[in-house]
Amino acid sequence: MNTLLAIARRAVGFLLLGAAVASQAQEVVKIGFVGPYTGPFAVAGQAYRQGVDAFIALNGDKVAGRKVEVIYRDSAGADPTLAKRLAEELIVKDKVAMLAGFYLSPEVAATAPVVNSAKVPLFIVNAATPGLPRMSPYFVRMGQSINQPAELAASYARQAGKSRGYVAVADYGPGHIVEEAFIARFTAEGGQMTGNVRIPLNTADFAPFAERIANANPDVLQIFLPPGAAAIGFSKALAARGLTHKLLIIGQGEAEDGDLPQFDDSIVGFKSILYVDSSTKDAQSTAFVGWLARNAPGAHPNSFNVGAFDTMQLVFKLLGDQAGKPLDSQAALKSLAGYSFKSPRGPVTIDPATRELVQNFYLREVVKADDGSKRNKVIKVWEQVKPPAAK
């Protein structure tokens, strides 16, 4: 009788263990991805989806016995109040374990109190205001601080022998930061500023601004404008005044490879500094570029889709670190301190003090191929640049 009872107990134990394993295998972890999937910035939201889809296609949707489900919510533009409400709904109603995406800095700033209260990690794909990570210990920046490329541009210009600087930026917060960063670094390294101008975001006629720049007679021009119509219009205005081949012109994301077919040949020679380059050659970037070619013809690696791809890399790392355990956000974030991984952008390390990325920055120049097509060609690499607060 005792033997039969022991056998029965063991059988029940195995059944309970099997049920527990099956339950864990079926556990779903939800990730809330807020972004502009419609509206004027929908190209960024589309790229977010590309990055997430590429990662799941290449790596699957399961890790450590958990299935990952991505829930998208449309911020439709630049509405901080809506972004905050979407974050609240995702946490309270949808029970997401982590948040990601967002587009502009005010959206992220508005969401900080929600994240801090819920203690949920948020991966910032695009917003680049320098002070954002200090607003929440749960923020992890997947992009850059907007001042970094401007400071690199100023140093590069001085090393190239340029001494008369001018800055033309879009008249909103990130543009102001770029302006201040370039001027501070350029003058600190012995250059002199001949002028600066802030261009309203709704500008359609850029000729007066090009005229002001020509009259100031600089030898280097730092620009920062939204990609698309503004960048194209400004480039044409500079060309009409003969400035595109007279000045060293440096920007950031105004002329990415996917946008170059919209420009005329006046963009040839334009230089830009960014932490992503579509010609990076390694196993990660090759697989990513291959997926884009098959599933999103005409798309190229950019800050939006690479940032989303790398966000999923970190999500899977956090879940893998906590295999078989209840999710602990604070423990998860601690495990990211100093973590290094391979990205389509190149090697990346998470700075433990700032939760920002140590990464390469690329100086690119637009060149024209024999077939008439245009592309960005890397002419200089700054390797493993630390975030400003970590220096």
Short mmCIF file of C-alpha atoms in Angstrom, two decimals:
data_model
loop_
_atom_site.label_atom_id
_atom_site.label_comp_id
_atom_site.label_asym_id
_atom_site.label_seq_id
_atom_site.Cartn_x
_atom_site.Cartn_y
_atom_site.Cartn_z
CA MET A 1 0.00 0.00 0.00
CA ASN A 2 2.81 2.37 0.93
CA THR A 3 4.52 1.58 -2.37
CA LEU A 4 1.34 2.30 -4.33
CA LEU A 5 0.85 5.56 -2.42
CA ALA A 6 4.41 6.64 -3.14
CA ILE A 7 4.00 5.89 -6.83
CA ALA A 8 0.77 7.87 -6.92
CA ARG A 9 2.40 10.82 -5.19
CA ARG A 10 5.28 10.77 -7.66
CA ALA A 11 2.84 10.65 -10.58
CA VAL A 12 0.95 13.64 -9.23
CA GLY A 13 4.24 15.46 -8.72
CA PHE A 14 5.29 14.83 -12.32
CA LEU A 15 1.91 16.05 -13.55
CA LEU A 16 2.19 19.25 -11.52
CA LEU A 17 5.75 19.82 -12.72
CA GLY A 18 4.68 19.27 -16.32
CA ALA A 19 1.82 21.72 -15.89
CA ALA A 20 4.19 24.32 -14.42
CA VAL A 21 6.65 23.89 -17.28
CA ALA A 22 3.85 24.13 -19.83
CA SER A 23 2.52 27.24 -18.12
CA GLN A 24 5.94 28.89 -18.21
CA ALA A 25 6.41 27.91 -21.86
CA GLN A 26 3.13 29.62 -22.70
CA GLU A 27 3.83 32.79 -20.71
CA VAL A 28 3.54 35.90 -22.86
CA VAL A 29 5.61 39.01 -22.15
CA LYS A 30 4.16 42.14 -23.73
CA ILE A 31 6.25 45.06 -24.97
CA GLY A 32 4.51 48.39 -25.67
CA PHE A 33 5.94 50.24 -28.69
CA VAL A 34 4.67 53.83 -28.89
CA GLY A 35 5.46 55.70 -32.09
CA PRO A 36 4.16 57.94 -34.89
CA TYR A 37 2.62 55.28 -37.14
CA THR A 38 0.44 57.90 -38.87
CA GLY A 39 0.83 61.63 -39.35
CA PRO A 40 3.79 63.78 -40.42
CA PHE A 41 6.43 61.56 -38.80
CA ALA A 42 5.00 58.22 -39.95
CA VAL A 43 8.25 57.35 -41.72
CA ALA A 44 9.83 56.94 -38.27
CA GLY A 45 7.02 54.70 -37.05
CA GLN A 46 7.28 52.58 -40.18
CA ALA A 47 11.01 52.17 -39.51
CA TYR A 48 10.29 51.16 -35.89
CA ARG A 49 8.15 48.30 -37.21
CA GLN A 50 10.87 47.33 -39.68
CA GLY A 51 13.41 47.01 -36.87
CA VAL A 52 11.11 44.93 -34.65
CA ASP A 53 9.95 42.71 -37.51
CA ALA A 54 13.52 42.15 -38.69
CA PHE A 55 14.68 41.09 -35.24
CA ILE A 56 11.81 38.64 -34.73
CA ALA A 57 12.22 37.23 -38.24
CA LEU A 58 15.93 36.62 -37.62
CA ASN A 59 15.70 35.47 -33.98
CA GLY A 60 12.17 34.22 -33.37
CA ASP A 61 9.63 35.51 -30.85
CA LYS A 62 10.48 33.26 -27.90
CA VAL A 63 13.22 33.51 -25.31
CA ALA A 64 13.82 31.58 -22.08
CA GLY A 65 10.41 29.89 -22.27
CA ARG A 66 8.55 33.15 -22.80
CA LYS A 67 6.81 34.40 -25.92
CA VAL A 68 7.33 38.08 -26.71
CA GLU A 69 4.36 40.04 -28.05
CA VAL A 70 4.81 43.60 -29.31
CA ILE A 71 1.83 45.95 -28.96
CA TYR A 72 1.94 49.08 -31.11
CA ARG A 73 0.24 52.33 -30.13
CA ASP A 74 0.08 55.34 -32.43
CA SER A 75 1.19 58.70 -31.04
CA ALA A 76 0.39 60.22 -34.47
CA GLY A 77 2.94 63.02 -34.18
CA ALA A 78 4.23 65.13 -31.33
CA ASP A 79 1.57 65.16 -28.59
CA PRO A 80 3.13 64.63 -25.14
CA THR A 81 -0.28 64.29 -23.48
CA LEU A 82 -1.28 61.49 -25.84
CA ALA A 83 2.06 59.73 -25.44
CA LYS A 84 1.67 59.77 -21.67
CA ARG A 85 -1.88 58.42 -21.87
CA LEU A 86 -0.81 55.62 -24.22
CA ALA A 87 1.97 54.64 -21.82
CA GLU A 88 -0.50 54.54 -18.93
CA GLU A 89 -2.95 52.38 -20.89
CA LEU A 90 -0.25 49.98 -21.98
CA ILE A 91 0.94 49.51 -18.41
CA VAL A 92 -2.45 49.39 -16.67
CA LYS A 93 -4.70 47.73 -19.24
CA ASP A 94 -2.34 45.74 -21.44
CA LYS A 95 0.07 44.79 -18.61
CA VAL A 96 3.20 45.41 -20.66
CA ALA A 97 6.50 44.57 -19.01
CA MET A 98 8.49 47.20 -20.90
CA LEU A 99 7.94 50.29 -23.05
CA ALA A 100 9.85 51.39 -26.13
CA GLY A 101 9.83 53.74 -29.10
CA PHE A 102 8.52 57.31 -28.76
CA TYR A 103 9.73 59.99 -31.15
CA LEU A 104 10.28 63.49 -29.77
CA SER A 105 11.77 64.48 -26.43
CA PRO A 106 8.58 66.06 -24.97
CA GLU A 107 6.80 62.72 -25.35
CA VAL A 108 9.49 60.93 -23.35
CA ALA A 109 9.61 63.66 -20.70
CA ALA A 110 5.82 63.50 -20.23
CA THR A 111 6.02 59.73 -19.76
CA ALA A 112 8.71 59.84 -17.05
CA PRO A 113 6.28 60.05 -14.08
CA VAL A 114 4.32 57.07 -15.41
CA VAL A 115 7.45 54.97 -15.84
CA ASN A 116 8.84 55.96 -12.45
CA SER A 117 5.60 55.03 -10.69
CA ALA A 118 5.20 51.69 -12.45
CA LYS A 119 8.95 50.91 -12.41
CA VAL A 120 8.84 49.78 -16.03
CA PRO A 121 11.90 50.03 -18.32
CA LEU A 122 11.54 52.38 -21.31
CA PHE A 123 13.89 52.15 -24.29
CA ILE A 124 14.14 55.56 -26.01
CA VAL A 125 14.61 54.88 -29.72
CA ASN A 126 14.86 58.41 -31.10
CA ALA A 127 14.43 61.34 -28.67
CA ALA A 128 17.84 62.97 -28.27
CA THR A 129 17.65 65.81 -25.73
CA PRO A 130 20.76 65.37 -23.52
CA GLY A 131 18.97 65.49 -20.14
CA LEU A 132 16.33 62.83 -20.78
CA PRO A 133 18.02 59.83 -19.09
CA ARG A 134 18.31 61.82 -15.86
CA MET A 135 14.51 62.10 -15.70
CA SER A 136 14.06 58.41 -14.91
CA PRO A 137 16.28 55.56 -13.72
CA TYR A 138 14.19 53.33 -16.02
CA PHE A 139 15.14 55.15 -19.23
CA VAL A 140 17.69 53.57 -21.59
CA ARG A 141 18.71 55.62 -24.64
CA MET A 142 19.07 53.65 -27.88
CA GLY A 143 20.16 56.63 -29.98
CA GLN A 144 22.35 59.61 -29.18
CA SER A 145 22.52 62.91 -27.39
CA ILE A 146 21.86 65.49 -30.10
CA ASN A 147 24.92 67.55 -29.14
CA GLN A 148 27.39 64.74 -29.88
CA PRO A 149 27.50 65.01 -33.72
CA ALA A 150 27.63 68.82 -33.51
CA GLU A 151 30.66 68.71 -31.24
CA LEU A 152 32.39 66.19 -33.51
CA ALA A 153 31.59 68.39 -36.51
CA ALA A 154 33.14 71.44 -34.85
CA SER A 155 36.35 69.57 -34.03
CA TYR A 156 36.53 68.09 -37.53
CA ALA A 157 36.10 71.53 -39.10
CA ARG A 158 38.90 72.99 -37.02
CA GLN A 159 41.19 70.06 -37.86
CA ALA A 160 40.37 70.67 -41.53
CA GLY A 161 41.61 74.25 -41.15
CA LYS A 162 38.22 75.95 -41.10
CA SER A 163 38.15 79.10 -38.98
CA ARG A 164 34.91 80.94 -39.83
CA GLY A 165 31.80 79.14 -38.65
CA TYR A 166 28.09 79.59 -39.25
CA VAL A 167 25.15 77.59 -37.83
CA ALA A 168 21.70 77.25 -39.42
CA VAL A 169 19.19 75.15 -37.48
CA ALA A 170 15.47 74.52 -37.27
CA ASP A 171 13.90 76.76 -34.64
CA TYR A 172 12.96 74.22 -31.96
CA GLY A 173 14.61 72.60 -28.96
CA PRO A 174 16.96 70.08 -30.63
CA GLY A 175 18.06 72.70 -33.15
CA HIS A 176 18.95 75.09 -30.36
CA ILE A 177 21.04 72.37 -28.67
CA VAL A 178 22.93 71.68 -31.91
CA GLU A 179 23.56 75.41 -32.35
CA GLU A 180 24.90 75.82 -28.82
CA ALA A 181 27.05 72.67 -28.97
CA PHE A 182 28.72 73.56 -32.27
CA ILE A 183 29.42 77.16 -31.27
CA ALA A 184 30.85 76.16 -27.88
CA ARG A 185 33.21 73.53 -29.32
CA PHE A 186 34.20 75.52 -32.42
CA THR A 187 35.13 78.66 -30.45
CA ALA A 188 36.82 76.64 -27.69
CA GLU A 189 39.13 75.21 -30.35
CA GLY A 190 40.04 78.62 -31.75
CA GLY A 191 37.41 79.19 -34.44
CA GLN A 192 35.32 82.34 -34.82
CA MET A 193 31.61 82.47 -35.57
CA THR A 194 30.46 84.72 -38.41
CA GLY A 195 26.79 84.20 -37.59
CA ASN A 196 23.90 81.87 -36.85
CA VAL A 197 20.23 81.65 -37.78
CA ARG A 198 17.19 79.74 -36.52
CA ILE A 199 14.83 78.75 -39.32
CA PRO A 200 11.09 78.40 -38.51
CA LEU A 201 9.78 74.87 -38.99
CA ASN A 202 7.08 75.99 -41.42
CA THR A 203 9.55 77.70 -43.78
CA ALA A 204 9.00 77.07 -47.50
CA ASP A 205 11.32 79.74 -48.99
CA PHE A 206 14.92 79.24 -47.89
CA ALA A 207 16.50 81.77 -50.26
CA PRO A 208 16.68 84.59 -47.65
CA PHE A 209 18.54 82.33 -45.24
CA ALA A 210 21.01 81.24 -47.92
CA GLU A 211 21.57 84.93 -48.72
CA ARG A 212 22.37 85.70 -45.07
CA ILE A 213 24.86 82.85 -44.96
CA ALA A 214 26.56 83.99 -48.16
CA ASN A 215 26.88 87.52 -46.85
CA ALA A 216 28.49 86.28 -43.62
CA ASN A 217 31.24 84.56 -45.68
CA PRO A 218 31.89 81.48 -43.47
CA ASP A 219 34.07 78.56 -44.53
CA VAL A 220 32.09 75.93 -42.59
CA LEU A 221 28.32 75.62 -42.16
CA GLN A 222 26.71 73.38 -39.53
CA ILE A 223 23.07 72.66 -40.31
CA PHE A 224 20.27 70.82 -38.51
CA LEU A 225 16.90 70.53 -40.28
CA PRO A 226 14.13 67.94 -40.42
CA PRO A 227 14.62 65.44 -43.25
CA GLY A 228 12.32 65.69 -46.23
CA ALA A 229 10.98 68.91 -47.75
CA ALA A 230 12.90 71.26 -45.44
CA ALA A 231 16.29 69.62 -46.05
CA ILE A 232 15.69 69.42 -49.81
CA GLY A 233 14.55 73.05 -50.05
CA PHE A 234 17.48 74.34 -48.02
CA SER A 235 19.99 72.34 -50.09
CA LYS A 236 18.61 73.83 -53.31
CA ALA A 237 18.73 77.35 -51.86
CA LEU A 238 22.38 76.92 -50.85
CA ALA A 239 23.21 75.58 -54.31
CA ALA A 240 21.50 78.54 -55.97
CA ARG A 241 23.88 80.87 -54.08
CA GLY A 242 26.88 78.73 -55.06
CA LEU A 243 27.53 77.66 -51.48
CA THR A 244 27.35 73.87 -51.72
CA HIS A 245 30.79 73.61 -53.33
CA LYS A 246 32.28 76.66 -51.65
CA LEU A 247 31.71 75.67 -48.00
CA LEU A 248 32.28 72.65 -45.84
CA ILE A 249 28.65 71.81 -45.00
CA ILE A 250 27.99 69.30 -42.21
CA GLY A 251 24.63 68.02 -40.99
CA GLN A 252 23.18 64.96 -39.29
CA GLY A 253 20.20 63.06 -40.72
CA GLU A 254 19.12 65.45 -43.47
CA ALA A 255 20.25 63.26 -46.39
CA GLU A 256 20.07 59.60 -45.49
CA ASP A 257 20.44 57.00 -48.25
CA GLY A 258 16.70 56.39 -48.44
CA ASP A 259 16.09 60.12 -49.00
CA LEU A 260 18.81 60.78 -51.58
CA PRO A 261 16.67 60.02 -54.68
CA GLN A 262 14.60 63.10 -53.74
CA PHE A 263 17.64 65.41 -54.00
CA ASP A 264 19.22 66.80 -57.15
CA ASP A 265 22.97 66.68 -57.65
CA SER A 266 23.51 69.76 -55.48
CA ILE A 267 23.56 67.41 -52.49
CA VAL A 268 26.76 65.73 -53.74
CA GLY A 269 29.58 66.60 -51.34
CA PHE A 270 27.25 67.15 -48.37
CA LYS A 271 28.71 65.69 -45.20
CA SER A 272 26.87 64.34 -42.19
CA ILE A 273 27.69 62.74 -38.87
CA LEU A 274 25.54 59.98 -37.40
CA TYR A 275 25.90 56.80 -35.34
CA VAL A 276 24.40 54.59 -38.07
CA ASP A 277 25.79 53.94 -41.53
CA SER A 278 24.05 51.67 -44.03
CA SER A 279 27.34 50.37 -45.45
CA THR A 280 28.60 48.85 -42.18
CA LYS A 281 29.84 45.33 -42.94
CA ASP A 282 29.54 42.60 -40.31
CA ALA A 283 27.28 39.61 -39.66
CA GLN A 284 24.61 41.63 -37.85
CA SER A 285 24.37 44.42 -40.41
CA THR A 286 24.51 42.00 -43.36
CA ALA A 287 21.58 39.99 -41.98
CA PHE A 288 19.64 43.17 -41.23
CA VAL A 289 20.27 44.70 -44.66
CA GLY A 290 19.30 41.40 -46.27
CA TRP A 291 15.98 41.33 -44.40
CA LEU A 292 15.23 44.92 -45.43
CA ALA A 293 16.00 44.13 -49.07
CA ARG A 294 13.60 41.19 -49.03
CA ASN A 295 10.80 42.73 -47.01
CA ALA A 296 11.06 46.52 -47.29
CA PRO A 297 12.45 47.34 -50.76
CA GLY A 298 14.09 50.74 -50.84
CA ALA A 299 14.61 50.88 -47.07
CA HIS A 300 18.08 51.28 -45.60
CA PRO A 301 19.44 50.97 -42.06
CA ASN A 302 18.74 54.21 -40.20
CA SER A 303 18.54 55.46 -36.64
CA PHE A 304 14.87 54.46 -36.35
CA ASN A 305 14.93 50.85 -37.56
CA VAL A 306 18.34 50.08 -36.07
CA GLY A 307 17.26 51.57 -32.74
CA ALA A 308 14.15 49.38 -32.71
CA PHE A 309 16.17 46.30 -33.69
CA ASP A 310 18.63 46.91 -30.85
CA THR A 311 15.78 47.53 -28.41
CA MET A 312 14.56 44.01 -29.12
CA GLN A 313 18.09 42.71 -28.58
CA LEU A 314 18.06 44.17 -25.07
CA VAL A 315 14.51 42.98 -24.37
CA PHE A 316 15.59 39.43 -25.18
CA LYS A 317 18.73 39.80 -23.05
CA LEU A 318 16.69 40.93 -20.03
CA LEU A 319 14.24 38.06 -20.42
CA GLY A 320 17.07 35.58 -20.89
CA ASP A 321 18.79 36.82 -17.73
CA GLN A 322 15.62 36.17 -15.75
CA ALA A 323 14.74 32.78 -17.17
CA GLY A 324 12.46 30.88 -14.81
CA LYS A 325 12.02 33.88 -12.50
CA PRO A 326 9.32 36.54 -12.12
CA LEU A 327 10.30 39.66 -14.04
CA ASP A 328 12.14 42.19 -11.88
CA SER A 329 12.60 45.51 -13.70
CA GLN A 330 15.21 46.92 -11.35
CA ALA A 331 17.32 43.77 -11.48
CA ALA A 332 16.90 43.68 -15.25
CA LEU A 333 18.20 47.21 -15.72
CA LYS A 334 21.16 46.58 -13.44
CA SER A 335 22.18 43.70 -15.71
CA LEU A 336 22.51 46.15 -18.62
CA ALA A 337 25.20 48.26 -16.92
CA GLY A 338 28.36 47.88 -18.99
CA TYR A 339 26.73 45.33 -21.32
CA SER A 340 28.31 45.10 -24.77
CA PHE A 341 26.60 43.74 -27.87
CA LYS A 342 26.89 43.68 -31.65
CA SER A 343 24.50 45.90 -33.57
CA PRO A 344 23.88 46.68 -37.24
CA ARG A 345 25.43 50.06 -36.35
CA GLY A 346 28.65 48.43 -35.08
CA PRO A 347 29.86 47.50 -31.57
CA VAL A 348 27.90 49.03 -28.70
CA THR A 349 28.32 49.21 -24.92
CA ILE A 350 25.80 50.57 -22.42
CA ASP A 351 27.52 53.12 -20.23
CA PRO A 352 26.71 52.10 -16.62
CA ALA A 353 26.59 55.67 -15.29
CA THR A 354 24.27 57.22 -17.87
CA ARG A 355 22.34 54.32 -19.49
CA GLU A 356 23.39 55.74 -22.85
CA LEU A 357 25.41 54.07 -25.58
CA VAL A 358 29.12 54.05 -26.20
CA GLN A 359 29.20 53.68 -29.99
CA ASN A 360 30.85 54.64 -33.25
CA PHE A 361 30.03 57.84 -35.10
CA TYR A 362 30.48 58.05 -38.86
CA LEU A 363 31.37 61.04 -41.03
CA ARG A 364 29.77 60.42 -44.42
CA GLU A 365 29.94 62.29 -47.71
CA VAL A 366 27.30 62.07 -50.45
CA VAL A 367 28.93 60.75 -53.62
CA LYS A 368 27.57 59.99 -57.09
CA ALA A 369 28.11 56.60 -58.67
CA ASP A 370 28.76 55.90 -62.35
CA ASP A 371 25.14 54.92 -62.83
CA GLY A 372 23.99 58.32 -61.56
CA SER A 373 22.75 57.10 -58.18
CA LYS A 374 23.83 58.85 -54.98
CA ARG A 375 24.92 57.33 -51.67
CA ASN A 376 26.68 58.20 -48.44
CA LYS A 377 30.31 57.12 -48.26
CA VAL A 378 32.11 56.90 -44.91
CA ILE A 379 35.25 59.03 -44.84
CA LYS A 380 35.99 59.00 -41.12
CA VAL A 381 35.02 56.95 -38.06
CA TRP A 382 35.15 58.06 -34.44
CA GLU A 383 35.26 54.78 -32.55
CA GLN A 384 33.43 54.12 -29.29
CA VAL A 385 32.47 57.69 -28.48
CA LYS A 386 31.29 58.02 -24.90
CA PRO A 387 28.08 59.88 -24.01
CA PRO A 388 28.78 63.43 -22.75
CA ALA A 389 28.03 62.82 -19.07
CA ALA A 390 30.34 59.79 -19.02
CA LYS A 391 33.46 61.71 -20.11
#
